[in-house]
Amino acid sequence: MKNNSIESTKLPNILIKRLDNFFKNQNEEIKLDIFSEKRNQFFKLKNIDSSTDNLVLELKSFYSAIDYFYNLHENANSKNKSMLTKDLKKYNEFTIKSSKKQNRSALKEEFLVDKSSIVNDLLLSRRSYREISNFFSKYHNKSISHTYIRRVITKYPEIFDLKEAMNNAIN
């Protein structure tokens, strides 16, 4: 009979929140490395306790993998930098991949593309770029300048109905 108890693998809530935030802020390459490490952790845990349910082991191995990368990050930022050579190699790969984070403007561009239906509705209702900027500031807590909104709209004419909005503005 398998042990379904999550209590045997329970982590403190503060640690879980810290690890979740760390994972959330990583780019896709780091997340793939974390999932690769999760697989290694899973088989280590499975060898230790084969009676535990696989779902519980999956969760435990996931947080163990995130914790491994989190500790790499913390050890490198500490004053005492004593790391094993395999950890140094892993950390070097981690720093290279983590430096490829999306910049803020790319995130705003992605946000605008995701909200293209809202932008199109605002354009069709003859709203200015300033009014669109104020809308996102008021209803979505996103500070995006009106000039940046104009740049993104002209960059993706196939997504945003700029021509249709211009025809409606003329008529």
Short mmCIF file of C-alpha atoms in Angstrom, two decimals:
data_model
loop_
_atom_site.label_atom_id
_atom_site.label_comp_id
_atom_site.label_asym_id
_atom_site.label_seq_id
_atom_site.Cartn_x
_atom_site.Cartn_y
_atom_site.Cartn_z
CA MET A 1 0.00 0.00 0.00
CA LYS A 2 1.33 3.42 -0.95
CA ASN A 3 1.77 6.21 1.50
CA ASN A 4 -0.37 9.15 0.33
CA SER A 5 0.53 11.38 3.23
CA ILE A 6 1.66 14.81 2.18
CA GLU A 7 2.65 15.43 5.79
CA SER A 8 5.78 13.33 5.28
CA THR A 9 6.95 15.78 2.62
CA LYS A 10 5.47 18.96 4.10
CA LEU A 11 7.56 22.12 3.66
CA PRO A 12 7.07 25.35 5.62
CA ASN A 13 4.71 27.81 3.91
CA ILE A 14 7.31 30.58 4.02
CA LEU A 15 9.79 28.39 2.14
CA ILE A 16 7.15 27.40 -0.41
CA LYS A 17 6.29 31.05 -1.08
CA ARG A 18 9.96 31.95 -1.44
CA LEU A 19 10.57 29.08 -3.85
CA ASP A 20 7.41 29.87 -5.84
CA ASN A 21 8.50 33.49 -6.23
CA PHE A 22 12.00 32.44 -7.22
CA PHE A 23 10.63 30.01 -9.83
CA LYS A 24 8.15 32.57 -11.14
CA ASN A 25 10.92 35.10 -11.79
CA GLN A 26 13.11 32.77 -13.83
CA ASN A 27 13.22 32.65 -17.60
CA GLU A 28 12.22 29.59 -19.61
CA GLU A 29 15.75 28.14 -19.87
CA ILE A 30 16.18 28.14 -16.10
CA LYS A 31 12.72 26.62 -15.66
CA LEU A 32 13.68 23.81 -18.04
CA ASP A 33 16.84 23.21 -16.00
CA ILE A 34 14.74 23.12 -12.85
CA PHE A 35 12.45 20.49 -14.40
CA SER A 36 15.49 18.48 -15.46
CA GLU A 37 16.79 18.61 -11.89
CA LYS A 38 13.29 17.72 -10.65
CA ARG A 39 13.50 14.47 -12.53
CA ASN A 40 16.82 13.64 -10.86
CA GLN A 41 15.40 14.53 -7.46
CA PHE A 42 12.33 12.38 -8.09
CA PHE A 43 14.37 9.24 -8.68
CA LYS A 44 16.55 9.95 -5.64
CA LEU A 45 13.43 10.29 -3.48
CA LYS A 46 11.85 7.22 -5.07
CA ASN A 47 14.91 5.15 -4.14
CA ILE A 48 14.78 6.41 -0.56
CA ASP A 49 11.07 5.79 0.00
CA SER A 50 9.32 3.69 -2.65
CA SER A 51 6.11 3.43 -0.60
CA THR A 52 5.25 7.12 -1.03
CA ASP A 53 2.75 8.05 -3.73
CA ASN A 54 4.29 9.32 -6.97
CA LEU A 55 2.27 12.55 -6.89
CA VAL A 56 3.66 13.42 -3.48
CA LEU A 57 7.16 12.61 -4.69
CA GLU A 58 6.64 14.79 -7.77
CA LEU A 59 5.73 17.77 -5.59
CA LYS A 60 8.60 17.18 -3.19
CA SER A 61 11.10 16.76 -6.03
CA PHE A 62 9.82 19.92 -7.73
CA TYR A 63 10.43 22.02 -4.63
CA SER A 64 13.75 20.28 -4.01
CA ALA A 65 14.91 21.21 -7.52
CA ILE A 66 13.83 24.83 -7.08
CA ASP A 67 15.55 24.85 -3.69
CA TYR A 68 18.76 23.58 -5.31
CA PHE A 69 18.81 26.48 -7.79
CA TYR A 70 17.73 28.94 -5.13
CA ASN A 71 20.65 27.85 -2.94
CA LEU A 72 23.03 28.19 -5.89
CA HIS A 73 21.83 31.74 -6.32
CA GLU A 74 22.08 32.52 -2.59
CA ASN A 75 25.54 30.96 -2.19
CA ALA A 76 26.91 32.98 -5.07
CA ASN A 77 25.57 36.20 -3.55
CA SER A 78 26.91 35.50 -0.06
CA LYS A 79 30.25 36.73 1.31
CA ASN A 80 31.56 33.21 1.91
CA LYS A 81 31.65 31.72 -1.56
CA SER A 82 32.48 28.11 -0.81
CA MET A 83 30.98 25.92 -3.47
CA LEU A 84 31.76 22.51 -4.85
CA THR A 85 33.17 22.42 -8.37
CA LYS A 86 30.05 20.74 -9.77
CA ASP A 87 27.96 23.49 -8.13
CA LEU A 88 30.25 26.16 -9.59
CA LYS A 89 29.76 24.72 -13.07
CA LYS A 90 25.99 24.57 -12.52
CA TYR A 91 26.04 28.13 -11.17
CA ASN A 92 27.98 29.45 -14.18
CA GLU A 93 25.36 27.94 -16.48
CA PHE A 94 22.65 29.39 -14.26
CA THR A 95 24.10 32.93 -14.38
CA ILE A 96 24.48 32.82 -18.15
CA LYS A 97 20.90 31.66 -18.63
CA SER A 98 19.43 33.98 -16.01
CA SER A 99 21.03 37.01 -17.68
CA LYS A 100 18.73 36.38 -20.64
CA LYS A 101 15.66 37.64 -18.77
CA GLN A 102 13.11 39.57 -20.75
CA ASN A 103 13.50 43.27 -20.37
CA ARG A 104 10.69 45.41 -19.10
CA SER A 105 9.67 46.78 -22.49
CA ALA A 106 9.35 43.26 -23.91
CA LEU A 107 7.02 42.40 -21.04
CA LYS A 108 4.92 45.49 -21.76
CA GLU A 109 4.84 44.63 -25.45
CA GLU A 110 3.70 41.10 -24.61
CA PHE A 111 1.03 42.54 -22.30
CA LEU A 112 -0.29 44.81 -25.06
CA VAL A 113 -0.37 41.97 -27.57
CA ASP A 114 -2.24 39.82 -25.03
CA LYS A 115 -4.74 42.64 -24.54
CA SER A 116 -5.06 43.33 -28.26
CA SER A 117 -8.84 42.87 -28.20
CA ILE A 118 -9.14 45.62 -25.58
CA VAL A 119 -6.79 47.89 -27.54
CA ASN A 120 -8.77 47.24 -30.72
CA ASP A 121 -12.03 48.11 -28.99
CA LEU A 122 -10.52 51.33 -27.66
CA LEU A 123 -9.14 52.21 -31.09
CA LEU A 124 -12.51 51.54 -32.72
CA SER A 125 -14.19 53.78 -30.17
CA ARG A 126 -11.82 56.56 -31.33
CA ARG A 127 -9.71 56.72 -28.16
CA SER A 128 -6.35 58.45 -28.34
CA TYR A 129 -3.14 56.71 -27.36
CA ARG A 130 -3.09 58.80 -24.18
CA GLU A 131 -6.57 57.60 -23.28
CA ILE A 132 -5.50 54.00 -23.92
CA SER A 133 -2.50 54.56 -21.66
CA ASN A 134 -4.74 56.00 -18.94
CA PHE A 135 -7.11 53.05 -19.33
CA PHE A 136 -4.34 50.51 -18.68
CA SER A 137 -3.07 52.57 -15.81
CA LYS A 138 -6.51 52.78 -14.21
CA TYR A 139 -7.93 49.31 -14.83
CA HIS A 140 -4.83 47.10 -15.14
CA ASN A 141 -2.26 48.90 -12.97
CA LYS A 142 0.15 49.02 -15.92
CA SER A 143 2.09 52.17 -16.60
CA ILE A 144 2.65 52.24 -20.36
CA SER A 145 3.40 55.47 -22.17
CA HIS A 146 1.19 56.57 -25.03
CA THR A 147 4.18 56.71 -27.41
CA TYR A 148 5.11 53.12 -26.58
CA ILE A 149 1.52 52.01 -27.21
CA ARG A 150 1.64 53.73 -30.60
CA ARG A 151 4.95 52.00 -31.43
CA VAL A 152 3.59 48.56 -30.55
CA ILE A 153 0.37 49.12 -32.50
CA THR A 154 2.28 50.17 -35.62
CA LYS A 155 4.74 47.29 -35.15
CA TYR A 156 1.91 44.71 -35.27
CA PRO A 157 -0.61 45.95 -37.84
CA GLU A 158 -1.91 42.40 -38.38
CA ILE A 159 -2.92 42.16 -34.71
CA PHE A 160 -4.24 45.65 -34.14
CA ASP A 161 -6.97 46.99 -36.41
CA LEU A 162 -5.23 50.31 -37.00
CA LYS A 163 -6.48 50.71 -40.59
CA GLU A 164 -10.08 50.02 -39.58
CA ALA A 165 -9.79 52.46 -36.71
CA MET A 166 -8.37 55.12 -39.05
CA ASN A 167 -11.22 54.56 -41.54
CA ASN A 168 -13.76 54.94 -38.72
CA ALA A 169 -12.02 58.11 -37.51
CA ILE A 170 -12.26 59.64 -41.01
CA ASN A 171 -15.96 58.75 -41.47
#
